[in-house]
Amino acid sequence: MKPFIFLITLFLSMTTYAQNTVLPLWPNNIPNSIKTDEKEEVVSKDIVRIAKVQVPQIEVYLPAKKIATGQAVLIFPGGGYGILAYDWEGIDFAKLLNAKGIAGIVVKYRLPNSKSVTEKHKVPLQDAQRAIRTVRQNAAEWNIDSNNIGIIGFSAGGHLASTLGTHYNEEVYAKQDAIDQLSARPDFMTLAYPVITMGDLNTHGGSRKNLLGENPSQKMLDHFSNELQVTADTPPTFLVHASDDQGVPVENSLLFYTALLKHKVPAAMHIYPSGGHGFALGLQDSHLATWTDQWIGWMNSL
């Protein structure tokens, strides 16, 4: 009987440590939110797609303490501000990071095309700011260095990440608790085939329409064209893109990289000749499959 009890205890302890932590971002009042009959949609086919997010949250994946570096990365999946490619550009990356001793935190942020939100252009940034502040609040408990917390965003999630990296001091919601006293500035930033500009020439039309509406003002376009918002305080940045990206032109990364150089912000950029849009881990193409090694090496160098 004793060996059986031991095995059960071991199994339960392994299960406990394997579980991820899920935390709502707004335990009290969700800003810019209204009650509707809208329901969150989750479709699992080739990838997991989440639409109409109602309760924004973070899903925390922690490495074993023995290999933990203290570094953490918040992950913003893409999807044109219409859906979240939740495993393809989220959970898969959290697991990769864990294998390298880095905490991976997937952010399920609200989407501006939901009818449950008001002032639609504000809600992704509200959730992004709250997410990084929440990680800082829990850093000690999660064995994370509160001064070594970065972000990565893909496509429209890259736009949100670059918005957080350039608008982290912008007050987009009323402070609710002690968490909101903490800094929302990422310590470093990674942008994978990101939407950067809202200008007519190189933007991704679907992302711009979902975030800013049909006919945004020039002031709004400029405000969310993040190549125009870079300063000397913008976090060090790693960019990756493919030259043949037909969804989000490579010029988006080039514009941001140029702005970083202008303001003397440390930056690295990897442009691949092919790969298209949305290649994620890049495992489907041998020449892309090593980009994450370059990325993690860059983070280690910080």
PDB file of C-alpha atoms in Angstrom:
ATOM      1  CA  MET A   1       0.000   0.000   0.000  1.00  0.00           C
ATOM      2  CA  LYS A   2       2.785   2.419   0.876  1.00  0.00           C
ATOM      3  CA  PRO A   3       4.363   2.343  -2.645  1.00  0.00           C
ATOM      4  CA  PHE A   4       0.899   2.990  -4.098  1.00  0.00           C
ATOM      5  CA  ILE A   5       0.354   5.981  -1.824  1.00  0.00           C
ATOM      6  CA  PHE A   6       3.809   7.278  -2.733  1.00  0.00           C
ATOM      7  CA  LEU A   7       3.036   7.036  -6.450  1.00  0.00           C
ATOM      8  CA  ILE A   8      -0.297   8.837  -6.041  1.00  0.00           C
ATOM      9  CA  THR A   9       1.378  11.595  -4.019  1.00  0.00           C
ATOM     10  CA  LEU A  10       4.118  11.949  -6.623  1.00  0.00           C
ATOM     11  CA  PHE A  11       1.565  12.133  -9.428  1.00  0.00           C
ATOM     12  CA  LEU A  12      -0.464  14.804  -7.672  1.00  0.00           C
ATOM     13  CA  SER A  13       2.625  16.898  -6.953  1.00  0.00           C
ATOM     14  CA  MET A  14       3.728  16.641 -10.598  1.00  0.00           C
ATOM     15  CA  THR A  15       0.253  17.680 -11.743  1.00  0.00           C
ATOM     16  CA  THR A  16       0.284  20.645  -9.386  1.00  0.00           C
ATOM     17  CA  TYR A  17       3.621  21.938 -10.655  1.00  0.00           C
ATOM     18  CA  ALA A  18       2.597  21.384 -14.291  1.00  0.00           C
ATOM     19  CA  GLN A  19      -0.409  23.646 -14.004  1.00  0.00           C
ATOM     20  CA  ASN A  20      -0.250  27.210 -15.227  1.00  0.00           C
ATOM     21  CA  THR A  21      -1.616  30.157 -13.279  1.00  0.00           C
ATOM     22  CA  VAL A  22      -4.490  32.131 -14.761  1.00  0.00           C
ATOM     23  CA  LEU A  23      -5.261  35.565 -13.324  1.00  0.00           C
ATOM     24  CA  PRO A  24      -7.937  38.067 -14.368  1.00  0.00           C
ATOM     25  CA  LEU A  25      -6.417  41.459 -15.070  1.00  0.00           C
ATOM     26  CA  TRP A  26      -9.283  43.392 -13.534  1.00  0.00           C
ATOM     27  CA  PRO A  27     -10.699  41.655 -10.427  1.00  0.00           C
ATOM     28  CA  ASN A  28     -13.039  44.577  -9.743  1.00  0.00           C
ATOM     29  CA  ASN A  29     -14.126  46.814 -12.612  1.00  0.00           C
ATOM     30  CA  ILE A  30     -13.010  46.290 -16.196  1.00  0.00           C
ATOM     31  CA  PRO A  31     -12.494  49.759 -17.684  1.00  0.00           C
ATOM     32  CA  ASN A  32     -14.291  50.692 -20.901  1.00  0.00           C
ATOM     33  CA  SER A  33     -16.521  47.652 -20.560  1.00  0.00           C
ATOM     34  CA  ILE A  34     -20.284  47.329 -20.859  1.00  0.00           C
ATOM     35  CA  LYS A  35     -22.567  44.362 -20.298  1.00  0.00           C
ATOM     36  CA  THR A  36     -23.909  42.793 -23.483  1.00  0.00           C
ATOM     37  CA  ASP A  37     -25.150  39.392 -24.617  1.00  0.00           C
ATOM     38  CA  GLU A  38     -21.882  38.834 -26.455  1.00  0.00           C
ATOM     39  CA  LYS A  39     -20.050  35.606 -25.623  1.00  0.00           C
ATOM     40  CA  GLU A  40     -16.374  34.818 -25.962  1.00  0.00           C
ATOM     41  CA  GLU A  41     -15.648  32.494 -28.874  1.00  0.00           C
ATOM     42  CA  VAL A  42     -12.938  29.825 -28.917  1.00  0.00           C
ATOM     43  CA  VAL A  43     -12.353  27.856 -32.114  1.00  0.00           C
ATOM     44  CA  SER A  44      -9.811  25.013 -32.055  1.00  0.00           C
ATOM     45  CA  LYS A  45      -8.871  23.681 -35.476  1.00  0.00           C
ATOM     46  CA  ASP A  46      -5.340  23.956 -36.837  1.00  0.00           C
ATOM     47  CA  ILE A  47      -4.714  26.587 -34.166  1.00  0.00           C
ATOM     48  CA  VAL A  48      -6.702  27.979 -31.236  1.00  0.00           C
ATOM     49  CA  ARG A  49      -8.433  31.228 -32.167  1.00  0.00           C
ATOM     50  CA  ILE A  50     -10.135  33.348 -29.516  1.00  0.00           C
ATOM     51  CA  ALA A  51     -12.554  36.136 -30.441  1.00  0.00           C
ATOM     52  CA  LYS A  52     -14.761  38.581 -28.526  1.00  0.00           C
ATOM     53  CA  VAL A  53     -12.703  38.402 -25.326  1.00  0.00           C
ATOM     54  CA  GLN A  54     -14.914  39.324 -22.373  1.00  0.00           C
ATOM     55  CA  VAL A  55     -12.618  38.807 -19.372  1.00  0.00           C
ATOM     56  CA  PRO A  56      -9.003  39.773 -20.086  1.00  0.00           C
ATOM     57  CA  GLN A  57      -6.425  37.704 -18.226  1.00  0.00           C
ATOM     58  CA  ILE A  58      -2.858  36.507 -18.090  1.00  0.00           C
ATOM     59  CA  GLU A  59      -1.827  32.864 -18.275  1.00  0.00           C
ATOM     60  CA  VAL A  60       1.473  32.391 -16.459  1.00  0.00           C
ATOM     61  CA  TYR A  61       3.949  29.643 -17.350  1.00  0.00           C
ATOM     62  CA  LEU A  62       6.954  29.395 -15.029  1.00  0.00           C
ATOM     63  CA  PRO A  63      10.151  27.420 -15.582  1.00  0.00           C
ATOM     64  CA  ALA A  64      11.535  25.047 -12.976  1.00  0.00           C
ATOM     65  CA  LYS A  65      13.211  27.073 -10.244  1.00  0.00           C
ATOM     66  CA  LYS A  66      16.466  25.218 -10.816  1.00  0.00           C
ATOM     67  CA  ILE A  67      16.874  26.739 -14.289  1.00  0.00           C
ATOM     68  CA  ALA A  68      14.993  30.021 -13.812  1.00  0.00           C
ATOM     69  CA  THR A  69      16.947  33.056 -15.009  1.00  0.00           C
ATOM     70  CA  GLY A  70      14.632  35.600 -13.399  1.00  0.00           C
ATOM     71  CA  GLN A  71      13.699  36.919 -16.819  1.00  0.00           C
ATOM     72  CA  ALA A  72      10.056  37.088 -17.960  1.00  0.00           C
ATOM     73  CA  VAL A  73       8.316  37.836 -21.257  1.00  0.00           C
ATOM     74  CA  LEU A  74       4.690  38.861 -21.720  1.00  0.00           C
ATOM     75  CA  ILE A  75       3.308  37.485 -24.981  1.00  0.00           C
ATOM     76  CA  PHE A  76       0.732  39.315 -27.125  1.00  0.00           C
ATOM     77  CA  PRO A  77      -0.715  37.015 -29.813  1.00  0.00           C
ATOM     78  CA  GLY A  78      -1.711  38.506 -33.147  1.00  0.00           C
ATOM     79  CA  GLY A  79      -4.880  38.290 -35.176  1.00  0.00           C
ATOM     80  CA  GLY A  80      -5.562  41.679 -36.756  1.00  0.00           C
ATOM     81  CA  TYR A  81      -7.198  43.021 -33.569  1.00  0.00           C
ATOM     82  CA  GLY A  82     -10.066  40.688 -34.528  1.00  0.00           C
ATOM     83  CA  ILE A  83      -8.977  37.380 -32.966  1.00  0.00           C
ATOM     84  CA  LEU A  84      -6.075  36.041 -30.917  1.00  0.00           C
ATOM     85  CA  ALA A  85      -3.941  33.231 -32.373  1.00  0.00           C
ATOM     86  CA  TYR A  86      -3.689  31.991 -28.837  1.00  0.00           C
ATOM     87  CA  ASP A  87      -1.496  28.903 -29.050  1.00  0.00           C
ATOM     88  CA  TRP A  88       0.347  29.625 -32.339  1.00  0.00           C
ATOM     89  CA  GLU A  89       1.609  33.003 -31.118  1.00  0.00           C
ATOM     90  CA  GLY A  90       1.035  32.538 -27.395  1.00  0.00           C
ATOM     91  CA  ILE A  91       1.210  29.300 -25.451  1.00  0.00           C
ATOM     92  CA  ASP A  92       3.760  27.714 -27.809  1.00  0.00           C
ATOM     93  CA  PHE A  93       6.146  30.581 -27.078  1.00  0.00           C
ATOM     94  CA  ALA A  94       5.551  30.408 -23.326  1.00  0.00           C
ATOM     95  CA  LYS A  95       6.602  26.747 -23.385  1.00  0.00           C
ATOM     96  CA  LEU A  96       9.685  27.541 -25.467  1.00  0.00           C
ATOM     97  CA  LEU A  97      10.682  30.257 -23.013  1.00  0.00           C
ATOM     98  CA  ASN A  98      10.219  27.914 -20.048  1.00  0.00           C
ATOM     99  CA  ALA A  99      12.681  25.473 -21.600  1.00  0.00           C
ATOM    100  CA  LYS A 100      15.226  28.322 -21.573  1.00  0.00           C
ATOM    101  CA  GLY A 101      14.554  29.235 -17.934  1.00  0.00           C
ATOM    102  CA  ILE A 102      12.383  32.251 -18.810  1.00  0.00           C
ATOM    103  CA  ALA A 103       8.853  32.869 -17.531  1.00  0.00           C
ATOM    104  CA  GLY A 104       6.279  33.163 -20.325  1.00  0.00           C
ATOM    105  CA  ILE A 105       3.050  35.060 -19.694  1.00  0.00           C
ATOM    106  CA  VAL A 106       0.350  34.913 -22.378  1.00  0.00           C
ATOM    107  CA  VAL A 107      -1.924  37.969 -22.381  1.00  0.00           C
ATOM    108  CA  LYS A 108      -5.536  37.438 -23.403  1.00  0.00           C
ATOM    109  CA  TYR A 109      -6.398  41.044 -24.167  1.00  0.00           C
ATOM    110  CA  ARG A 110      -9.693  42.548 -25.222  1.00  0.00           C
ATOM    111  CA  LEU A 111     -10.257  43.210 -28.894  1.00  0.00           C
ATOM    112  CA  PRO A 112     -11.622  46.516 -30.172  1.00  0.00           C
ATOM    113  CA  ASN A 113     -14.118  44.840 -32.513  1.00  0.00           C
ATOM    114  CA  SER A 114     -16.082  43.560 -29.516  1.00  0.00           C
ATOM    115  CA  LYS A 115     -19.433  45.193 -28.808  1.00  0.00           C
ATOM    116  CA  SER A 116     -18.711  44.854 -25.069  1.00  0.00           C
ATOM    117  CA  VAL A 117     -16.122  47.656 -25.109  1.00  0.00           C
ATOM    118  CA  THR A 118     -16.310  51.429 -25.332  1.00  0.00           C
ATOM    119  CA  GLU A 119     -13.573  53.800 -26.556  1.00  0.00           C
ATOM    120  CA  LYS A 120     -12.385  50.809 -28.539  1.00  0.00           C
ATOM    121  CA  HIS A 121      -8.930  52.149 -29.357  1.00  0.00           C
ATOM    122  CA  LYS A 122      -8.032  52.257 -25.658  1.00  0.00           C
ATOM    123  CA  VAL A 123      -8.870  48.756 -24.483  1.00  0.00           C
ATOM    124  CA  PRO A 124      -5.866  46.777 -25.838  1.00  0.00           C
ATOM    125  CA  LEU A 125      -3.416  49.245 -24.283  1.00  0.00           C
ATOM    126  CA  GLN A 126      -5.378  49.294 -21.016  1.00  0.00           C
ATOM    127  CA  ASP A 127      -5.047  45.518 -20.757  1.00  0.00           C
ATOM    128  CA  ALA A 128      -1.386  45.585 -21.811  1.00  0.00           C
ATOM    129  CA  GLN A 129      -0.425  48.165 -19.187  1.00  0.00           C
ATOM    130  CA  ARG A 130      -2.341  46.307 -16.494  1.00  0.00           C
ATOM    131  CA  ALA A 131      -0.771  42.999 -17.523  1.00  0.00           C
ATOM    132  CA  ILE A 132       2.839  44.109 -17.126  1.00  0.00           C
ATOM    133  CA  ARG A 133       2.023  45.868 -13.855  1.00  0.00           C
ATOM    134  CA  THR A 134       0.389  42.683 -12.582  1.00  0.00           C
ATOM    135  CA  VAL A 135       3.513  40.676 -13.404  1.00  0.00           C
ATOM    136  CA  ARG A 136       5.652  43.210 -11.536  1.00  0.00           C
ATOM    137  CA  GLN A 137       3.325  42.957  -8.546  1.00  0.00           C
ATOM    138  CA  ASN A 138       3.783  39.175  -8.460  1.00  0.00           C
ATOM    139  CA  ALA A 139       7.449  39.091  -9.459  1.00  0.00           C
ATOM    140  CA  ALA A 140       8.829  37.926  -6.112  1.00  0.00           C
ATOM    141  CA  GLU A 141       6.277  35.119  -5.788  1.00  0.00           C
ATOM    142  CA  TRP A 142       6.975  33.951  -9.345  1.00  0.00           C
ATOM    143  CA  ASN A 143      10.775  34.120  -8.975  1.00  0.00           C
ATOM    144  CA  ILE A 144      10.998  36.952 -11.512  1.00  0.00           C
ATOM    145  CA  ASP A 145      13.334  39.951 -11.466  1.00  0.00           C
ATOM    146  CA  SER A 146      10.983  42.951 -11.588  1.00  0.00           C
ATOM    147  CA  ASN A 147      13.596  44.859 -13.626  1.00  0.00           C
ATOM    148  CA  ASN A 148      13.931  42.140 -16.257  1.00  0.00           C
ATOM    149  CA  ILE A 149      10.424  41.903 -17.700  1.00  0.00           C
ATOM    150  CA  GLY A 150      10.040  42.147 -21.458  1.00  0.00           C
ATOM    151  CA  ILE A 151       7.330  41.732 -24.065  1.00  0.00           C
ATOM    152  CA  ILE A 152       6.844  40.106 -27.455  1.00  0.00           C
ATOM    153  CA  GLY A 153       4.025  40.757 -29.892  1.00  0.00           C
ATOM    154  CA  PHE A 154       3.104  39.266 -33.250  1.00  0.00           C
ATOM    155  CA  SER A 155       1.477  41.141 -36.146  1.00  0.00           C
ATOM    156  CA  ALA A 156      -1.343  43.198 -34.561  1.00  0.00           C
ATOM    157  CA  GLY A 157      -0.038  41.931 -31.225  1.00  0.00           C
ATOM    158  CA  GLY A 158       3.229  43.509 -32.345  1.00  0.00           C
ATOM    159  CA  HIS A 159       1.395  46.775 -32.774  1.00  0.00           C
ATOM    160  CA  LEU A 160       0.049  46.441 -29.247  1.00  0.00           C
ATOM    161  CA  ALA A 161       3.526  45.581 -27.924  1.00  0.00           C
ATOM    162  CA  SER A 162       5.071  48.574 -29.716  1.00  0.00           C
ATOM    163  CA  THR A 163       2.231  50.729 -28.377  1.00  0.00           C
ATOM    164  CA  LEU A 164       3.009  49.592 -24.844  1.00  0.00           C
ATOM    165  CA  GLY A 165       6.711  50.210 -25.472  1.00  0.00           C
ATOM    166  CA  THR A 166       6.085  53.780 -26.620  1.00  0.00           C
ATOM    167  CA  HIS A 167       2.910  54.717 -24.683  1.00  0.00           C
ATOM    168  CA  TYR A 168       3.669  53.081 -21.320  1.00  0.00           C
ATOM    169  CA  ASN A 169       3.361  56.416 -19.483  1.00  0.00           C
ATOM    170  CA  GLU A 170       0.063  57.336 -21.094  1.00  0.00           C
ATOM    171  CA  GLU A 171      -2.810  57.335 -18.601  1.00  0.00           C
ATOM    172  CA  VAL A 172      -5.476  55.306 -20.371  1.00  0.00           C
ATOM    173  CA  TYR A 173      -7.448  54.201 -17.311  1.00  0.00           C
ATOM    174  CA  ALA A 174      -8.131  55.363 -13.767  1.00  0.00           C
ATOM    175  CA  LYS A 175      -5.923  53.714 -11.156  1.00  0.00           C
ATOM    176  CA  GLN A 176      -7.737  51.001  -9.206  1.00  0.00           C
ATOM    177  CA  ASP A 177      -5.249  49.634  -6.683  1.00  0.00           C
ATOM    178  CA  ALA A 178      -1.586  49.301  -5.711  1.00  0.00           C
ATOM    179  CA  ILE A 179      -0.814  47.415  -8.937  1.00  0.00           C
ATOM    180  CA  ASP A 180      -1.477  50.575 -10.928  1.00  0.00           C
ATOM    181  CA  GLN A 181       1.229  52.453  -9.039  1.00  0.00           C
ATOM    182  CA  LEU A 182       3.869  50.257 -10.702  1.00  0.00           C
ATOM    183  CA  SER A 183       5.690  51.036 -13.938  1.00  0.00           C
ATOM    184  CA  ALA A 184       4.201  49.780 -17.207  1.00  0.00           C
ATOM    185  CA  ARG A 185       7.483  50.209 -19.093  1.00  0.00           C
ATOM    186  CA  PRO A 186       8.851  46.969 -20.550  1.00  0.00           C
ATOM    187  CA  ASP A 187      12.550  46.416 -19.905  1.00  0.00           C
ATOM    188  CA  PHE A 188      12.967  45.060 -23.445  1.00  0.00           C
ATOM    189  CA  MET A 189      10.738  44.456 -26.436  1.00  0.00           C
ATOM    190  CA  THR A 190      10.458  41.974 -29.306  1.00  0.00           C
ATOM    191  CA  LEU A 191       8.312  42.641 -32.359  1.00  0.00           C
ATOM    192  CA  ALA A 192       7.612  39.789 -34.776  1.00  0.00           C
ATOM    193  CA  TYR A 193       6.287  40.834 -38.210  1.00  0.00           C
ATOM    194  CA  PRO A 194       4.609  43.749 -36.408  1.00  0.00           C
ATOM    195  CA  VAL A 195       2.047  46.249 -37.545  1.00  0.00           C
ATOM    196  CA  ILE A 196       3.749  49.544 -36.690  1.00  0.00           C
ATOM    197  CA  THR A 197       2.355  52.342 -38.799  1.00  0.00           C
ATOM    198  CA  MET A 198      -1.243  53.440 -39.301  1.00  0.00           C
ATOM    199  CA  GLY A 199      -0.322  55.426 -42.412  1.00  0.00           C
ATOM    200  CA  ASP A 200      -1.984  54.559 -45.710  1.00  0.00           C
ATOM    201  CA  LEU A 201       1.139  53.317 -47.467  1.00  0.00           C
ATOM    202  CA  ASN A 202       2.309  50.395 -45.320  1.00  0.00           C
ATOM    203  CA  THR A 203      -0.308  49.680 -42.677  1.00  0.00           C
ATOM    204  CA  HIS A 204      -2.388  46.530 -42.288  1.00  0.00           C
ATOM    205  CA  GLY A 205      -5.869  47.721 -43.192  1.00  0.00           C
ATOM    206  CA  GLY A 206      -7.783  45.222 -41.062  1.00  0.00           C
ATOM    207  CA  SER A 207      -5.841  46.041 -37.917  1.00  0.00           C
ATOM    208  CA  ARG A 208      -6.281  49.763 -38.461  1.00  0.00           C
ATOM    209  CA  LYS A 209     -10.017  49.438 -39.108  1.00  0.00           C
ATOM    210  CA  ASN A 210     -10.598  47.239 -36.052  1.00  0.00           C
ATOM    211  CA  LEU A 211      -8.569  49.510 -33.754  1.00  0.00           C
ATOM    212  CA  LEU A 212      -9.410  52.989 -35.050  1.00  0.00           C
ATOM    213  CA  GLY A 213     -12.610  52.599 -37.060  1.00  0.00           C
ATOM    214  CA  GLU A 214     -13.504  53.459 -40.630  1.00  0.00           C
ATOM    215  CA  ASN A 215     -12.434  57.105 -40.773  1.00  0.00           C
ATOM    216  CA  PRO A 216      -9.914  57.939 -38.047  1.00  0.00           C
ATOM    217  CA  SER A 217      -8.563  61.469 -37.758  1.00  0.00           C
ATOM    218  CA  GLN A 218      -5.008  62.253 -38.770  1.00  0.00           C
ATOM    219  CA  LYS A 219      -4.264  62.934 -35.116  1.00  0.00           C
ATOM    220  CA  MET A 220      -5.399  59.423 -34.204  1.00  0.00           C
ATOM    221  CA  LEU A 221      -3.437  57.885 -37.077  1.00  0.00           C
ATOM    222  CA  ASP A 222      -0.271  59.663 -35.962  1.00  0.00           C
ATOM    223  CA  HIS A 223      -0.832  58.772 -32.317  1.00  0.00           C
ATOM    224  CA  PHE A 224      -0.925  55.054 -33.117  1.00  0.00           C
ATOM    225  CA  SER A 225       1.796  55.138 -35.762  1.00  0.00           C
ATOM    226  CA  ASN A 226       4.403  53.976 -33.317  1.00  0.00           C
ATOM    227  CA  GLU A 227       7.426  54.820 -35.440  1.00  0.00           C
ATOM    228  CA  LEU A 228       6.470  58.427 -34.647  1.00  0.00           C
ATOM    229  CA  GLN A 229       6.342  57.765 -30.892  1.00  0.00           C
ATOM    230  CA  VAL A 230       9.861  56.416 -30.313  1.00  0.00           C
ATOM    231  CA  THR A 231      12.022  58.321 -27.805  1.00  0.00           C
ATOM    232  CA  ALA A 232      15.354  57.734 -26.133  1.00  0.00           C
ATOM    233  CA  ASP A 233      13.447  55.954 -23.344  1.00  0.00           C
ATOM    234  CA  THR A 234      11.898  53.349 -25.645  1.00  0.00           C
ATOM    235  CA  PRO A 235      13.051  49.872 -24.494  1.00  0.00           C
ATOM    236  CA  PRO A 236      15.797  47.969 -26.362  1.00  0.00           C
ATOM    237  CA  THR A 237      14.101  46.188 -29.246  1.00  0.00           C
ATOM    238  CA  PHE A 238      14.511  43.030 -31.341  1.00  0.00           C
ATOM    239  CA  LEU A 239      12.639  42.887 -34.668  1.00  0.00           C
ATOM    240  CA  VAL A 240      12.038  39.958 -37.017  1.00  0.00           C
ATOM    241  CA  HIS A 241      10.224  40.048 -40.358  1.00  0.00           C
ATOM    242  CA  ALA A 242      10.148  38.416 -43.804  1.00  0.00           C
ATOM    243  CA  SER A 243      10.736  40.461 -46.948  1.00  0.00           C
ATOM    244  CA  ASP A 244       7.898  38.719 -48.792  1.00  0.00           C
ATOM    245  CA  ASP A 245       5.287  39.445 -46.097  1.00  0.00           C
ATOM    246  CA  GLN A 246       2.153  40.313 -48.079  1.00  0.00           C
ATOM    247  CA  GLY A 247       0.002  40.905 -44.985  1.00  0.00           C
ATOM    248  CA  VAL A 248       2.136  43.376 -43.068  1.00  0.00           C
ATOM    249  CA  PRO A 249       4.836  44.912 -45.283  1.00  0.00           C
ATOM    250  CA  VAL A 250       8.401  44.640 -44.021  1.00  0.00           C
ATOM    251  CA  GLU A 251       8.554  48.445 -44.140  1.00  0.00           C
ATOM    252  CA  ASN A 252       6.762  48.406 -40.774  1.00  0.00           C
ATOM    253  CA  SER A 253       9.821  46.926 -39.077  1.00  0.00           C
ATOM    254  CA  LEU A 254      12.168  49.110 -41.114  1.00  0.00           C
ATOM    255  CA  LEU A 255      10.334  52.260 -40.017  1.00  0.00           C
ATOM    256  CA  PHE A 256      10.547  51.296 -36.360  1.00  0.00           C
ATOM    257  CA  TYR A 257      14.184  50.238 -36.593  1.00  0.00           C
ATOM    258  CA  THR A 258      15.097  53.554 -38.230  1.00  0.00           C
ATOM    259  CA  ALA A 259      13.314  55.456 -35.448  1.00  0.00           C
ATOM    260  CA  LEU A 260      15.167  53.415 -32.809  1.00  0.00           C
ATOM    261  CA  LEU A 261      18.526  54.213 -34.407  1.00  0.00           C
ATOM    262  CA  LYS A 262      17.634  57.893 -34.611  1.00  0.00           C
ATOM    263  CA  HIS A 263      17.022  57.977 -30.857  1.00  0.00           C
ATOM    264  CA  LYS A 264      20.033  55.753 -30.071  1.00  0.00           C
ATOM    265  CA  VAL A 265      17.920  52.940 -28.653  1.00  0.00           C
ATOM    266  CA  PRO A 266      19.732  49.565 -28.736  1.00  0.00           C
ATOM    267  CA  ALA A 267      18.144  47.507 -31.504  1.00  0.00           C
ATOM    268  CA  ALA A 268      18.599  44.281 -33.458  1.00  0.00           C
ATOM    269  CA  MET A 269      16.729  43.351 -36.625  1.00  0.00           C
ATOM    270  CA  HIS A 270      16.565  40.104 -38.597  1.00  0.00           C
ATOM    271  CA  ILE A 271      14.989  40.262 -42.053  1.00  0.00           C
ATOM    272  CA  TYR A 272      14.510  36.951 -43.861  1.00  0.00           C
ATOM    273  CA  PRO A 273      14.116  36.795 -47.651  1.00  0.00           C
ATOM    274  CA  SER A 274      11.020  34.603 -47.419  1.00  0.00           C
ATOM    275  CA  GLY A 275       8.610  33.309 -44.832  1.00  0.00           C
ATOM    276  CA  GLY A 276       5.462  35.270 -45.504  1.00  0.00           C
ATOM    277  CA  HIS A 277       3.279  36.480 -42.683  1.00  0.00           C
ATOM    278  CA  GLY A 278       2.552  34.739 -39.400  1.00  0.00           C
ATOM    279  CA  PHE A 279       5.402  32.222 -39.364  1.00  0.00           C
ATOM    280  CA  ALA A 280       5.475  32.079 -35.534  1.00  0.00           C
ATOM    281  CA  LEU A 281       8.197  29.635 -34.420  1.00  0.00           C
ATOM    282  CA  GLY A 282       9.215  29.197 -38.056  1.00  0.00           C
ATOM    283  CA  LEU A 283       9.530  25.424 -37.749  1.00  0.00           C
ATOM    284  CA  GLN A 284       7.911  24.907 -41.140  1.00  0.00           C
ATOM    285  CA  ASP A 285      10.905  26.540 -42.906  1.00  0.00           C
ATOM    286  CA  SER A 286      14.473  25.471 -42.143  1.00  0.00           C
ATOM    287  CA  HIS A 287      15.867  28.954 -42.742  1.00  0.00           C
ATOM    288  CA  LEU A 288      13.370  30.444 -40.247  1.00  0.00           C
ATOM    289  CA  ALA A 289      13.666  27.751 -37.590  1.00  0.00           C
ATOM    290  CA  THR A 290      16.660  29.378 -35.898  1.00  0.00           C
ATOM    291  CA  TRP A 291      15.193  32.847 -35.455  1.00  0.00           C
ATOM    292  CA  THR A 292      14.103  32.060 -31.905  1.00  0.00           C
ATOM    293  CA  ASP A 293      17.708  31.084 -31.076  1.00  0.00           C
ATOM    294  CA  GLN A 294      18.795  34.533 -32.260  1.00  0.00           C
ATOM    295  CA  TRP A 295      16.046  36.100 -30.175  1.00  0.00           C
ATOM    296  CA  ILE A 296      16.819  34.219 -26.966  1.00  0.00           C
ATOM    297  CA  GLY A 297      20.527  34.889 -27.442  1.00  0.00           C
ATOM    298  CA  TRP A 298      19.721  38.592 -27.711  1.00  0.00           C
ATOM    299  CA  MET A 299      17.679  38.474 -24.500  1.00  0.00           C
ATOM    300  CA  ASN A 300      20.527  36.685 -22.719  1.00  0.00           C
ATOM    301  CA  SER A 301      22.914  39.410 -23.842  1.00  0.00           C
ATOM    302  CA  LEU A 302      20.797  42.042 -22.089  1.00  0.00           C
TER     303      LEU A 302
END
